[in-house]
Coordinates of C-alpha atoms in Angstrom, one line a residue:
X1 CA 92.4 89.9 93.9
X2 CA 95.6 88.3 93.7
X3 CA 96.9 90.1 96.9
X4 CA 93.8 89.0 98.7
X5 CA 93.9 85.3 97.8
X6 CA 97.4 85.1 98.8
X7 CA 96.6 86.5 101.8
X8 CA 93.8 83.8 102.8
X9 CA 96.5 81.2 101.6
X10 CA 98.3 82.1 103.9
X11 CA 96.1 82.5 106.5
X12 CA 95.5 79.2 105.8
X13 CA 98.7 77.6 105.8
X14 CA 99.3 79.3 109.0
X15 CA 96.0 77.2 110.5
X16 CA 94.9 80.6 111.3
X17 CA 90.5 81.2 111.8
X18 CA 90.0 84.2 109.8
X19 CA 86.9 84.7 111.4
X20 CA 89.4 86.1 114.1
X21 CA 91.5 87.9 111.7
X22 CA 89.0 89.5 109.7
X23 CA 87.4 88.7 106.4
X24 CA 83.4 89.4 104.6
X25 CA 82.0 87.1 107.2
X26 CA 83.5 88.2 110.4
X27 CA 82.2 91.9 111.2
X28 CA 78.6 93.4 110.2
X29 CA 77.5 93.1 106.4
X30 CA 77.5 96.5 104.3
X31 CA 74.5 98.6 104.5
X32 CA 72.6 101.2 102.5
X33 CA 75.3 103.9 103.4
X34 CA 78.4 101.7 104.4
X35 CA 80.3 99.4 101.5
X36 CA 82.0 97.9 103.7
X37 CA 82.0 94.8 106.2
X38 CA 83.3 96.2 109.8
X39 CA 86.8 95.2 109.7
X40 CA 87.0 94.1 106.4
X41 CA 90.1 92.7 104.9
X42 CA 88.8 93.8 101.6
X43 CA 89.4 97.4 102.9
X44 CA 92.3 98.6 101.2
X45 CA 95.0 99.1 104.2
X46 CA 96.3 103.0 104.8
X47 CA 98.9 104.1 103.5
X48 CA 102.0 104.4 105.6
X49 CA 103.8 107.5 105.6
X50 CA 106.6 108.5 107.7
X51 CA 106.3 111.2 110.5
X52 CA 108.6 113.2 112.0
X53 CA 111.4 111.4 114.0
X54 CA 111.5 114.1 117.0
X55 CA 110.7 112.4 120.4
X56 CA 110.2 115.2 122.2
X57 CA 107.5 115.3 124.8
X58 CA 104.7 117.8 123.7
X59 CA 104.7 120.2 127.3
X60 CA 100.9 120.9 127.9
X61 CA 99.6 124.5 127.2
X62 CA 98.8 126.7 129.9
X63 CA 94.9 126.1 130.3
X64 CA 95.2 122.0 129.8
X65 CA 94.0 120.3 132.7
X66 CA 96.5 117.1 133.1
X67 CA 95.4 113.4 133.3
X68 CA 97.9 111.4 134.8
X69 CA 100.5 113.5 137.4
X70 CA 103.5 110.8 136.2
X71 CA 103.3 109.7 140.3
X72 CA 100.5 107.5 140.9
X73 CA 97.1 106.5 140.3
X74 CA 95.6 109.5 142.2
X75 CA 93.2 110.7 138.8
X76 CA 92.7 107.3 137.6
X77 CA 90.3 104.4 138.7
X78 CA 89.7 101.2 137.6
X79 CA 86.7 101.0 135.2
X80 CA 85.0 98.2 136.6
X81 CA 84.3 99.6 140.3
X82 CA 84.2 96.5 142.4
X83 CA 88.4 96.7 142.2
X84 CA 89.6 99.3 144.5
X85 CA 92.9 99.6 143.0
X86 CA 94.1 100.2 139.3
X87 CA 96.3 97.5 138.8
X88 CA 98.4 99.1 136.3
X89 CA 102.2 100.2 136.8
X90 CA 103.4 103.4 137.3
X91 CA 107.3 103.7 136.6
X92 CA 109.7 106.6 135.9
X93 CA 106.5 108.9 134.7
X94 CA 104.6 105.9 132.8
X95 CA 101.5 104.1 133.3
X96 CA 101.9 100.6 132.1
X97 CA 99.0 98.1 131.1
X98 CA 99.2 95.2 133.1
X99 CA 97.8 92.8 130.9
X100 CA 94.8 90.9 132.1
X101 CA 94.1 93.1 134.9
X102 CA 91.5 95.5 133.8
X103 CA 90.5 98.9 131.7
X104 CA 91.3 102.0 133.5
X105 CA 89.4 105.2 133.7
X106 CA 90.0 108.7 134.5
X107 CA 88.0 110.5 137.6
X108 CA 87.9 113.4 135.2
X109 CA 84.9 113.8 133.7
X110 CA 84.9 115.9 129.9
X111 CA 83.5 116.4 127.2
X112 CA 84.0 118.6 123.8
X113 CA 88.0 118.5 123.9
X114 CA 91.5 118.7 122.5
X115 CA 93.1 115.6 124.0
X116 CA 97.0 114.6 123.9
X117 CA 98.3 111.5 124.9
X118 CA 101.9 109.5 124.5
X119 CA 101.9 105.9 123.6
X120 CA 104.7 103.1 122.9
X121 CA 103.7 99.3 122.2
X122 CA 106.2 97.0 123.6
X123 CA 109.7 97.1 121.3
X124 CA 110.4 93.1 121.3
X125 CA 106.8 91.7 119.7
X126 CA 106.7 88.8 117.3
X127 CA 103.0 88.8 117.5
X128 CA 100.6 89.9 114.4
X129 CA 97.6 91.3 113.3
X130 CA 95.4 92.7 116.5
X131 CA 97.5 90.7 118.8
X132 CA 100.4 92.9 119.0
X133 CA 100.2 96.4 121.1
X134 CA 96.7 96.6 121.0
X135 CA 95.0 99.0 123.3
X136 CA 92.5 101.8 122.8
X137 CA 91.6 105.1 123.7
X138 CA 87.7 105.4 124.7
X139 CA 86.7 109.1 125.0
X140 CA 83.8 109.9 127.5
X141 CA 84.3 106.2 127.6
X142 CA 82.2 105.7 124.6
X143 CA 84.6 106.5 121.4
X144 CA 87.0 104.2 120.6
X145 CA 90.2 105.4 118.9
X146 CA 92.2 102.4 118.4
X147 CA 95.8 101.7 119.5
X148 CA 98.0 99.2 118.0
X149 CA 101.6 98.5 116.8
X150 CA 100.9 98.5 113.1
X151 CA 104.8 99.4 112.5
X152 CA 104.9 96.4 109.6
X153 CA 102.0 94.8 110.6
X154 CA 98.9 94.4 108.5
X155 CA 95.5 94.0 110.2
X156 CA 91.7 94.7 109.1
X157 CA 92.1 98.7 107.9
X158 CA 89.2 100.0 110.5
X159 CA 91.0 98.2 113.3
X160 CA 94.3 99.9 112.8
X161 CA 96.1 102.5 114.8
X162 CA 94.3 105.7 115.1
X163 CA 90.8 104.4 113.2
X164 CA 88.1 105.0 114.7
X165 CA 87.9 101.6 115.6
X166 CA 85.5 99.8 113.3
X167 CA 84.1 102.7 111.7
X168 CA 86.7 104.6 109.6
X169 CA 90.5 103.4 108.9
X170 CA 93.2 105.9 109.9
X171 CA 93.8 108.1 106.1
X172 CA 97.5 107.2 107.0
X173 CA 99.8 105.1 108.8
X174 CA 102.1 107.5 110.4
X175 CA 103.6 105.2 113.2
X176 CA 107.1 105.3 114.4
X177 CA 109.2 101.8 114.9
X178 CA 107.6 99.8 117.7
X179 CA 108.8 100.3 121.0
X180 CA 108.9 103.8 120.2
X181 CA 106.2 106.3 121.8
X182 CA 103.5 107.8 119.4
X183 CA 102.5 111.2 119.9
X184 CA 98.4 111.6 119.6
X185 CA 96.1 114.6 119.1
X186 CA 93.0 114.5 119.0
X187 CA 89.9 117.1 119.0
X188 CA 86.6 115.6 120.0
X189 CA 83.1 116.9 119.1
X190 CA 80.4 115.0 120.7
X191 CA 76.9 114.4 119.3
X192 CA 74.3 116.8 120.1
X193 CA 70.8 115.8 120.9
X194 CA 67.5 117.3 122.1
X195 CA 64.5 115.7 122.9
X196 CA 66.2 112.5 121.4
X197 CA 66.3 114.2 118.1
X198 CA 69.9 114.5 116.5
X199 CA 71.0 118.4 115.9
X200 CA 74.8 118.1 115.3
X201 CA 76.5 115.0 115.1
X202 CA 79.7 115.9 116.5
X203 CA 83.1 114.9 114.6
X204 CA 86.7 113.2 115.7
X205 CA 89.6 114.9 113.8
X206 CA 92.9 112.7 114.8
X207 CA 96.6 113.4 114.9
X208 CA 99.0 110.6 114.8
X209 CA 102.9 111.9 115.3
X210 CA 101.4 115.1 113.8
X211 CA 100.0 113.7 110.5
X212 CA 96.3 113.9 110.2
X213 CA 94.9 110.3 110.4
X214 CA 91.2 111.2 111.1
X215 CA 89.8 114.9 109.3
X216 CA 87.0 116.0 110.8
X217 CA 84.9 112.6 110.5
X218 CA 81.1 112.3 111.6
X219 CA 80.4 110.6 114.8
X220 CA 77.9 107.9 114.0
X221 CA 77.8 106.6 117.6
X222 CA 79.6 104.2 120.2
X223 CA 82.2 101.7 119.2
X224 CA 81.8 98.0 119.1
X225 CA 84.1 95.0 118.0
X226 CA 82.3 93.2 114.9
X227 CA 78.9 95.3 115.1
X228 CA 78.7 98.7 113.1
X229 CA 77.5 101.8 115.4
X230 CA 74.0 103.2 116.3
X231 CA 73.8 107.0 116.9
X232 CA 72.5 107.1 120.3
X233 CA 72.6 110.3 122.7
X234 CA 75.9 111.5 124.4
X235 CA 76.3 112.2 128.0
X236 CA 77.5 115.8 128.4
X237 CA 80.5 114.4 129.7
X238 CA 82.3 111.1 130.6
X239 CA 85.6 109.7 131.2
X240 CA 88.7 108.7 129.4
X241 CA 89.1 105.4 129.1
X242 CA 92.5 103.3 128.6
X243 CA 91.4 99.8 127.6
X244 CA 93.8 96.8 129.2
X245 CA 93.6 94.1 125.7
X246 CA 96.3 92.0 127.1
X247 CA 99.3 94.1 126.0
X248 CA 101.7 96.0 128.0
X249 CA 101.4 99.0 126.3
X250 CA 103.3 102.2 128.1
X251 CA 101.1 105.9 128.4
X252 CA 102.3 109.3 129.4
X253 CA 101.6 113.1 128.9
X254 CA 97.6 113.0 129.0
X255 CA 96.0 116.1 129.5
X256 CA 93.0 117.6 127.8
X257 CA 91.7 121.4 126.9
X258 CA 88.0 121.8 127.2
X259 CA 86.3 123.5 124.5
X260 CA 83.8 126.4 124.1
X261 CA 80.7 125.1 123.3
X262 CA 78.9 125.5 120.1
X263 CA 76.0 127.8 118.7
X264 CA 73.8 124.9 118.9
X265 CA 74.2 124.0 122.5
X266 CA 74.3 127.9 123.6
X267 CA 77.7 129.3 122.1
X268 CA 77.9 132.4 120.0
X269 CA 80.4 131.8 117.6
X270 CA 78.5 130.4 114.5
X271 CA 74.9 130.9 113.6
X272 CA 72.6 130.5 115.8
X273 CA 69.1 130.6 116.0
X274 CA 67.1 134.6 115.6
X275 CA 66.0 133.8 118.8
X276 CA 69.6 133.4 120.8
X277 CA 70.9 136.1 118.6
X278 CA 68.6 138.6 119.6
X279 CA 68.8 137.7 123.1
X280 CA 72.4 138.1 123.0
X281 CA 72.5 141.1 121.6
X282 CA 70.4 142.6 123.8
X283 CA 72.9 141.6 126.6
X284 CA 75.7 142.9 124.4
X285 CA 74.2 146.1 124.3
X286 CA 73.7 146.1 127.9
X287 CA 77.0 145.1 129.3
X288 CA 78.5 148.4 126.5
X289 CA 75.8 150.8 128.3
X290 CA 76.4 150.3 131.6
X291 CA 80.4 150.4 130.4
X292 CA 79.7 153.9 129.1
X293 CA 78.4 155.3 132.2
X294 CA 82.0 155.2 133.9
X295 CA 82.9 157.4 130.8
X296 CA 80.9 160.6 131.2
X297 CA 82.7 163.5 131.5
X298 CA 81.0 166.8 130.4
X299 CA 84.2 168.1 129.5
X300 CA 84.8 165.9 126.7
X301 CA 81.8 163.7 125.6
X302 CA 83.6 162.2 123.1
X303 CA 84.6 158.9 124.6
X304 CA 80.8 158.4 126.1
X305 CA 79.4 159.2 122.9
X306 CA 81.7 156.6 120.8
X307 CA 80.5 153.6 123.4
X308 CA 76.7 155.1 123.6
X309 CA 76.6 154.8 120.1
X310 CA 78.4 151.7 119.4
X311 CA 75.9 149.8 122.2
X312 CA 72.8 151.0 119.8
X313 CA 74.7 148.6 116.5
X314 CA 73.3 145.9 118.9
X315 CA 70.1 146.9 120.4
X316 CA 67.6 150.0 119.5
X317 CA 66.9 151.5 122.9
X318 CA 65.3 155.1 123.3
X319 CA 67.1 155.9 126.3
X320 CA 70.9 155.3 124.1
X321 CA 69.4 156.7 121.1
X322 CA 68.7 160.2 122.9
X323 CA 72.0 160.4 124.7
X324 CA 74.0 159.8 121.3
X325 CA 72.1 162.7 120.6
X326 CA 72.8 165.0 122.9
X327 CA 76.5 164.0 123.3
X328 CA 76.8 164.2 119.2
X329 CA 75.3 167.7 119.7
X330 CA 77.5 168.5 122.2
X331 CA 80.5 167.3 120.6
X332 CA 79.7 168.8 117.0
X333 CA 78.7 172.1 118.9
X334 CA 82.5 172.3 120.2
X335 CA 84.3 171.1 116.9
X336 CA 82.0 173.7 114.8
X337 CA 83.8 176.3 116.6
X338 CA 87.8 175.2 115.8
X339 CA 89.5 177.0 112.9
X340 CA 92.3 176.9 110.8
X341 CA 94.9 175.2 112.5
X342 CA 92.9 173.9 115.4
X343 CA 91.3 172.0 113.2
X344 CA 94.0 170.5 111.4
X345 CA 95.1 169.7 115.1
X346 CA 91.8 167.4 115.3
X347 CA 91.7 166.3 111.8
X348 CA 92.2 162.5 112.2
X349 CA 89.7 162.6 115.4
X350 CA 87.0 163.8 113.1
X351 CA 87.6 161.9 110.7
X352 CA 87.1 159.1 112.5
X353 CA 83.8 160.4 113.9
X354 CA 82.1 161.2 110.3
X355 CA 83.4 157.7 109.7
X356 CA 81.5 156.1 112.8
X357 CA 78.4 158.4 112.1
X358 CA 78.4 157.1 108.5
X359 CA 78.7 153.6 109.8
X360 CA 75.6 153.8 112.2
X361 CA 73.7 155.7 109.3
X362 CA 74.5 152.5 107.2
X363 CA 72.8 149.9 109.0
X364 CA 70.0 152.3 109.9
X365 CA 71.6 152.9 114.0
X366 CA 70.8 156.3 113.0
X367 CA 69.0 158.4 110.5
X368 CA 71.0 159.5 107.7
X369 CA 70.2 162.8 107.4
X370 CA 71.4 162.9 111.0
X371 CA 72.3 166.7 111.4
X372 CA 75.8 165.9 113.6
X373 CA 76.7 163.6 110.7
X374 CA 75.7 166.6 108.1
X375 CA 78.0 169.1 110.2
X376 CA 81.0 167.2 110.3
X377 CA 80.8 165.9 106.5
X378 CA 80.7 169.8 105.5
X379 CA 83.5 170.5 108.0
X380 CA 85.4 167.5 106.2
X381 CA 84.4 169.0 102.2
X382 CA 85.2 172.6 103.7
X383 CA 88.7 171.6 104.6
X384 CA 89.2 169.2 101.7
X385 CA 89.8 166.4 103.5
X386 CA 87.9 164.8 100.8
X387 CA 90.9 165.6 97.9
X388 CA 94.1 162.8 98.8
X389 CA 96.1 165.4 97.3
X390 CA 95.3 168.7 99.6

């Protein structure tokens, strides 16, 4: 309390209007699930720890797709379309804010995404509060993660470097001195809907100088200044958007990675619904049939039989089911007949056979008195396979 009354003195002596500055009556009240104003200076502040002091340019990875060539304006626009031109700077591999002159935004259009991007606020800045390097990153144009010098300066906690702005404070401060260019990371998740109903709400996990700033947090919707976010539907994609706030504030290094999509939206990694599992399955199956038709050879059936097999683990099919058996046949036919050392020779080939038989008998691929399976398992007890010490 102390700390806070102190701080409106000041404000105070300084003829400052906190309703610029922050404060319990200058954003949207708390809610039923929020505690907090937006930008409230009753937020406790993050707490500043201090990153790694290598400035070396992150290089892109081979599949990123890059944002801004370190030439010219040739991927950007300006956001408002009536200007032709961004009227930004580009200068020795930089593209420079020129205050007053507009938001920028890229003509590539993403979504889901690992994003990088360099920053640096200008060095010499006597300024304070959200009036010193202030900028912002808008992904699809529509999430704002905030930009700002907080190097020793204090502003409203949701409005400070790396929040996302006017939702949720960075965990962390993790800037480097001003002037100097902050490395961010970021991997975006956008919300999912379907008929206007909600099925995933997407998350923002943030990097700042390679501390974690933002861990997996919810996207409840589009930022606003003062007004706490609505979840409304996404586009499936949409811009990056640099935001021109007045400040000359310096970018280089943007590129992006798009990501696989999700189970919800049609991915496979994850659960996913009976429906879509069964249906890719069944195209799982089919893509390891038609793979084990280049793979006949009567000669040796073995390497047919392995992938005829494995395609049933996926889908029952009659067709598959009677060519494991006559290929098992055929195969347990030949090894019935080895001796001795012969089949010594083909121990670990066997081996791994019963093993596969066993598997499929498991999960029901294929019966489990399945007579190839009983031949090889008394070949294997015959030989002793079965005692580690013979």
């Amino acid at each position: 309390p102390l700390q806070r009354m102190n701080f409106i003195a000041i404000g105070f002596s300084a003829n400052l209007n906190l309703s610029v500055y922050g404060g319990a009556f200058y954003g949207d009240a708390p809610d039923e699930t929020h505690p907090w104003c937006i930008h409230d200076d009753n937020r406790p502040q993050p707490r500043v720890v201090t990153p790694d002091k290598n400035q070396i340019s992150l290089s892109p990875p081979s599949d990123a797709i890059s944002l801004f060539n370190g030439k010219n304006f040739s991927q950007w626009a300006n956001l408002k379309p009536d200007l032709k031109t961004p009227a930004w700077e580009v200068k020795e591999g930089e593209l420079i804010c020129v205050p007053h002159n507009g938001s920028i935004r890229s003509q590539e259009e993403f979504g889901d995404c690992q994003l990088h991007l360099e920053w640096a606020a200008p060095r010499e800045n006597d300024n304070v509060g959200q009036n010193r390097g202030n900028s912002g990153i808008f992904i699809m144009g529509i999430c704002e993660i905030q930009i700002l010098d907080n190097y020793h300066n204090q502003t409203y906690a949701d409005g400070t470097a790396g929040a996302y702005y006017g939702v949720v404070p960075p965990l962390v401060n993790a800037l480097r001195p001003s002037g100097e260019f902050q490395f961010v990371d970021i991997i975006f998740r956008r919300p999912i809907y379907k008929n206007n109903q909600l099925l995933d709400s997407g998350s923002i996990t943030v990097l700042i100088n390679g501390v974690l700033v933002q861990d997996h947090v919810m996207i409840e919707g589009p930022t606003g200044h003062r007004s706490r976010v609505k979840a409304t539907p996404f586009p499936e994609k949409g811009p990056l958007v640099l935001q021109d706030h007045h400040h000359k504030v310096r970018f280089r290094n943007i590129w992006y990675r798009p990501l696989p999509p999700r189970a919800i939206e049609g991915g496979t990694d994850g659960p996913i619904s009976a429906e879509a599992t069964t249906a890719k399955r069944k195209e799982i199956a089919a893509v390891i049939r038609k793979d084990s038709e280049i793979l006949e050879d009567s000669s040796n059936p073995l390497p047919q039989l392995i992938r005829v097999m494995e395609s049933l683990v996926y889908e029952k099919n009659d067709e598959a089911y009677q060519k494991t058996v006559r290929l098992a046949d055929q195969y347990v036919a030949t090894v019935s007949k080895l001796t001795g050392e012969e089949l010594t020779t083909q121990k670990e080939e066997i081996i791994r056979i019963k093993n596969s038989f066993e598997y499929c008998a498991k999960f029901k691929v294929i019966p489990a008195d399945f007579p190839p399976l009983r031949t090889l398992l008394k070949i294997y007890n015959d030989q002793g396979w079965n005692n580690p010490k013979k």
